[in-house]
PDB file of C-alpha atoms in Angstrom:
ATOM      1  CA  MET A 939      43.632 -43.285 139.393  1.00  0.00           C
ATOM      2  CA  TYR A 940      42.924 -39.941 141.098  1.00  0.00           C
ATOM      3  CA  THR A 941      39.036 -39.434 140.942  1.00  0.00           C
ATOM      4  CA  ASN A 942      38.433 -36.138 142.723  1.00  0.00           C
ATOM      5  CA  PRO A 943      35.568 -34.527 140.698  1.00  0.00           C
ATOM      6  CA  SER A 944      36.808 -31.031 141.514  1.00  0.00           C
ATOM      7  CA  TYR A 945      40.327 -31.858 140.076  1.00  0.00           C
ATOM      8  CA  ARG A 946      38.660 -33.214 136.854  1.00  0.00           C
ATOM      9  CA  SER A 947      36.629 -30.080 136.371  1.00  0.00           C
ATOM     10  CA  LEU A 948      39.543 -27.858 137.184  1.00  0.00           C
ATOM     11  CA  TYR A 949      41.877 -29.398 134.593  1.00  0.00           C
ATOM     12  CA  GLY A 950      39.225 -30.511 132.093  1.00  0.00           C
ATOM     13  CA  ASP A 951      40.090 -34.173 131.733  1.00  0.00           C
ATOM     14  CA  ASN A 952      38.282 -37.222 132.866  1.00  0.00           C
ATOM     15  CA  SER A 953      41.318 -39.350 133.430  1.00  0.00           C
ATOM     16  CA  GLY A 954      42.677 -37.594 136.416  1.00  0.00           C
ATOM     17  CA  TRP A 955      46.065 -36.905 134.683  1.00  0.00           C
ATOM     18  CA  TRP A 956      47.521 -33.531 133.723  1.00  0.00           C
ATOM     19  CA  MET A 957      47.233 -33.478 130.067  1.00  0.00           C
ATOM     20  CA  ASN A 958      49.078 -30.769 128.206  1.00  0.00           C
ATOM     21  CA  MET A 959      49.495 -28.612 131.261  1.00  0.00           C
ATOM     22  CA  ARG A 960      52.297 -26.054 131.233  1.00  0.00           C
ATOM     23  CA  ILE A 961      53.499 -24.625 134.317  1.00  0.00           C
ATOM     24  CA  LEU A 962      55.770 -21.455 134.256  1.00  0.00           C
ATOM     25  CA  ARG A 963      57.860 -20.730 137.145  1.00  0.00           C
ATOM     26  CA  TYR A 964      58.133 -16.944 138.245  1.00  0.00           C
ATOM     27  CA  ALA A 965      61.903 -16.955 137.856  1.00  0.00           C
ATOM     28  CA  ASP A 966      61.366 -18.031 134.085  1.00  0.00           C
ATOM     29  CA  VAL A 967      59.225 -15.145 133.664  1.00  0.00           C
ATOM     30  CA  VAL A 968      61.448 -12.665 135.255  1.00  0.00           C
ATOM     31  CA  LEU A 969      64.397 -13.999 133.098  1.00  0.00           C
ATOM     32  CA  MET A 970      62.249 -13.739 130.022  1.00  0.00           C
ATOM     33  CA  PHE A 971      61.648 -10.143 130.994  1.00  0.00           C
ATOM     34  CA  ALA A 972      65.424  -9.493 131.562  1.00  0.00           C
ATOM     35  CA  GLU A 973      66.208 -10.884 128.131  1.00  0.00           C
ATOM     36  CA  ALA A 974      63.646  -8.722 126.434  1.00  0.00           C
ATOM     37  CA  ALA A 975      64.662  -5.678 128.209  1.00  0.00           C
ATOM     38  CA  ASN A 976      68.375  -6.333 127.545  1.00  0.00           C
ATOM     39  CA  GLU A 977      67.724  -6.899 123.841  1.00  0.00           C
ATOM     40  CA  SER A 978      65.652  -3.776 123.530  1.00  0.00           C
ATOM     41  CA  GLY A 979      68.516  -1.796 124.942  1.00  0.00           C
ATOM     42  CA  ASN A 980      67.335  -1.377 128.681  1.00  0.00           C
ATOM     43  CA  THR A 981      69.999  -3.023 130.465  1.00  0.00           C
ATOM     44  CA  THR A 982      69.294  -1.282 133.719  1.00  0.00           C
ATOM     45  CA  ASP A 983      65.924  -2.977 134.051  1.00  0.00           C
ATOM     46  CA  ALA A 984      67.445  -6.267 132.760  1.00  0.00           C
ATOM     47  CA  VAL A 985      70.119  -6.165 135.479  1.00  0.00           C
ATOM     48  CA  LYS A 986      67.569  -5.526 138.101  1.00  0.00           C
ATOM     49  CA  ALA A 987      65.378  -8.417 137.084  1.00  0.00           C
ATOM     50  CA  LEU A 988      68.455 -10.741 136.685  1.00  0.00           C
ATOM     51  CA  ASN A 989      69.567  -9.827 140.124  1.00  0.00           C
ATOM     52  CA  SER A 990      66.177 -10.291 141.710  1.00  0.00           C
ATOM     53  CA  VAL A 991      66.447 -14.055 140.639  1.00  0.00           C
ATOM     54  CA  ARG A 992      69.847 -14.163 141.893  1.00  0.00           C
ATOM     55  CA  ALA A 993      68.951 -12.685 145.368  1.00  0.00           C
ATOM     56  CA  ARG A 994      66.066 -15.116 145.716  1.00  0.00           C
ATOM     57  CA  ALA A 995      68.390 -18.151 145.037  1.00  0.00           C
ATOM     58  CA  ARG A 996      71.185 -16.806 147.237  1.00  0.00           C
ATOM     59  CA  GLY A 997      68.547 -16.420 150.215  1.00  0.00           C
ATOM     60  CA  THR A 998      70.246 -15.523 153.541  1.00  0.00           C
ATOM     61  CA  ALA A 999      73.835 -16.548 152.277  1.00  0.00           C
ATOM     62  CA  ALA A1000      76.594 -13.883 152.259  1.00  0.00           C
ATOM     63  CA  ALA A1001      76.498 -11.443 149.193  1.00  0.00           C
ATOM     64  CA  THR A1002      79.622 -13.391 147.652  1.00  0.00           C
ATOM     65  CA  VAL A1003      77.422 -16.308 147.040  1.00  0.00           C
ATOM     66  CA  LEU A1004      75.739 -15.329 143.733  1.00  0.00           C
ATOM     67  CA  PRO A1005      76.819 -11.924 143.628  1.00  0.00           C
ATOM     68  CA  ASP A1006      74.876  -9.192 141.872  1.00  0.00           C
ATOM     69  CA  ILE A1007      75.665  -8.519 138.175  1.00  0.00           C
ATOM     70  CA  THR A1008      76.831  -4.828 138.070  1.00  0.00           C
ATOM     71  CA  SER A1009      77.744  -4.346 134.392  1.00  0.00           C
ATOM     72  CA  ASN A1010      75.573  -2.365 132.081  1.00  0.00           C
ATOM     73  CA  ASP A1011      77.371  -3.625 128.865  1.00  0.00           C
ATOM     74  CA  GLN A1012      74.691  -5.414 126.859  1.00  0.00           C
ATOM     75  CA  SER A1013      76.719  -8.225 125.655  1.00  0.00           C
ATOM     76  CA  VAL A1014      78.003  -9.032 129.336  1.00  0.00           C
ATOM     77  CA  VAL A1015      74.400  -8.885 130.565  1.00  0.00           C
ATOM     78  CA  ARG A1016      73.237 -11.053 127.674  1.00  0.00           C
ATOM     79  CA  GLU A1017      75.718 -13.824 128.677  1.00  0.00           C
ATOM     80  CA  ALA A1018      74.787 -13.476 132.371  1.00  0.00           C
ATOM     81  CA  ILE A1019      71.094 -14.007 131.585  1.00  0.00           C
ATOM     82  CA  ARG A1020      71.914 -17.094 129.243  1.00  0.00           C
ATOM     83  CA  HIS A1021      74.052 -18.463 131.916  1.00  0.00           C
ATOM     84  CA  GLU A1022      71.317 -17.956 134.702  1.00  0.00           C
ATOM     85  CA  ARG A1023      68.694 -19.441 132.568  1.00  0.00           C
ATOM     86  CA  ARG A1024      70.869 -22.529 132.197  1.00  0.00           C
ATOM     87  CA  ILE A1025      71.440 -22.860 135.879  1.00  0.00           C
ATOM     88  CA  GLU A1026      68.040 -21.790 137.106  1.00  0.00           C
ATOM     89  CA  LEU A1027      65.975 -23.726 134.765  1.00  0.00           C
ATOM     90  CA  ALA A1028      68.293 -26.872 134.513  1.00  0.00           C
ATOM     91  CA  MET A1029      66.261 -30.062 133.706  1.00  0.00           C
ATOM     92  CA  GLU A1030      63.013 -28.225 132.829  1.00  0.00           C
ATOM     93  CA  HIS A1031      63.355 -29.130 129.200  1.00  0.00           C
ATOM     94  CA  ASP A1032      63.439 -25.474 127.772  1.00  0.00           C
ATOM     95  CA  ARG A1033      67.127 -25.170 127.008  1.00  0.00           C
ATOM     96  CA  PHE A1034      66.722 -26.380 123.436  1.00  0.00           C
ATOM     97  CA  PHE A1035      64.387 -23.490 122.659  1.00  0.00           C
ATOM     98  CA  ASP A1036      66.567 -21.085 124.354  1.00  0.00           C
ATOM     99  CA  LEU A1037      69.419 -22.156 122.076  1.00  0.00           C
ATOM    100  CA  VAL A1038      67.181 -21.973 118.962  1.00  0.00           C
ATOM    101  CA  ARG A1039      65.930 -18.483 119.972  1.00  0.00           C
ATOM    102  CA  TRP A1040      69.476 -17.330 120.609  1.00  0.00           C
ATOM    103  CA  GLY A1041      70.700 -18.640 117.167  1.00  0.00           C
ATOM    104  CA  ILE A1042      73.439 -20.751 118.894  1.00  0.00           C
ATOM    105  CA  SER A1043      71.826 -24.336 118.462  1.00  0.00           C
ATOM    106  CA  GLN A1044      74.142 -25.663 115.986  1.00  0.00           C
ATOM    107  CA  THR A1045      77.251 -24.581 117.838  1.00  0.00           C
ATOM    108  CA  ALA A1046      76.100 -25.623 121.406  1.00  0.00           C
ATOM    109  CA  LEU A1047      74.708 -28.884 120.143  1.00  0.00           C
ATOM    110  CA  ASN A1048      77.747 -29.898 118.000  1.00  0.00           C
ATOM    111  CA  ALA A1049      79.987 -29.062 121.048  1.00  0.00           C
ATOM    112  CA  ALA A1050      77.927 -31.257 123.192  1.00  0.00           C
ATOM    113  CA  GLY A1051      78.491 -34.198 120.794  1.00  0.00           C
ATOM    114  CA  LYS A1052      75.426 -33.973 118.813  1.00  0.00           C
ATOM    115  CA  THR A1053      77.162 -33.905 115.632  1.00  0.00           C
ATOM    116  CA  ASN A1054      74.137 -35.081 113.483  1.00  0.00           C
ATOM    117  CA  PHE A1055      72.322 -31.922 114.539  1.00  0.00           C
ATOM    118  CA  VAL A1056      71.815 -29.387 111.694  1.00  0.00           C
ATOM    119  CA  ALA A1057      70.190 -26.115 112.605  1.00  0.00           C
ATOM    120  CA  THR A1058      68.772 -25.506 109.076  1.00  0.00           C
ATOM    121  CA  ARG A1059      66.750 -28.737 109.581  1.00  0.00           C
ATOM    122  CA  ASP A1060      66.401 -29.464 113.118  1.00  0.00           C
ATOM    123  CA  ASN A1061      65.397 -26.060 114.590  1.00  0.00           C
ATOM    124  CA  LEU A1062      61.976 -26.432 112.894  1.00  0.00           C
ATOM    125  CA  LEU A1063      59.315 -29.127 113.587  1.00  0.00           C
ATOM    126  CA  PRO A1064      57.430 -30.760 110.773  1.00  0.00           C
ATOM    127  CA  ILE A1065      53.920 -29.398 110.092  1.00  0.00           C
ATOM    128  CA  PRO A1066      51.456 -32.181 110.117  1.00  0.00           C
ATOM    129  CA  GLN A1067      50.279 -33.399 106.703  1.00  0.00           C
ATOM    130  CA  THR A1068      46.757 -33.290 107.585  1.00  0.00           C
ATOM    131  CA  GLN A1069      47.204 -29.545 108.387  1.00  0.00           C
ATOM    132  CA  ILE A1070      49.010 -29.000 105.037  1.00  0.00           C
ATOM    133  CA  ASP A1071      46.065 -30.759 103.296  1.00  0.00           C
ATOM    134  CA  LEU A1072      43.330 -28.786 105.112  1.00  0.00           C
ATOM    135  CA  SER A1073      45.068 -25.447 104.264  1.00  0.00           C
ATOM    136  CA  LYS A1074      44.787 -26.334 100.466  1.00  0.00           C
ATOM    137  CA  GLY A1075      48.367 -25.532  99.789  1.00  0.00           C
ATOM    138  CA  VAL A1076      48.667 -22.294 101.745  1.00  0.00           C
ATOM    139  CA  LEU A1077      50.929 -24.144 104.330  1.00  0.00           C
ATOM    140  CA  THR A1078      53.953 -25.850 102.912  1.00  0.00           C
ATOM    141  CA  PRO A1079      56.314 -28.276 104.733  1.00  0.00           C
ATOM    142  CA  ASN A1080      59.204 -26.758 106.721  1.00  0.00           C
ATOM    143  CA  PRO A1081      62.681 -27.189 104.999  1.00  0.00           C
ATOM    144  CA  GLY A1082      64.104 -30.720 105.618  1.00  0.00           C
ATOM    145  CA  TYR A1083      60.590 -32.574 105.881  1.00  0.00           C
TER     146      TYR A1083
END
């Protein structure tokens, strides 16, 4: 067990483990900005942000590797951002939430063989019964629970 006292005070736990600690990568934040800019009609800023992530990933390789996105068509940029999030953030456990936010979870997960996934039920998590009880009826269970 890691017992460095400054570590415990920094992360607020006594066990020395990272508990409920979320780490956001800069590329994730930039891609969130690109998505928001594109959906609000500002494709120029969206493309600029998207290309900054691609340029960082490209590094010193030739411009033919991960070439810049040049389109200003909102739907083309939307698909480029979705693809970039899938590639850039692979294995970081955020894909499901992207699919739900984009409204394509049913299609994508069924295509991946998850035929028991039903968006109207599985997009939402259950509200704990203790919280429903504490709300004295203000909160109600999500559909399907």
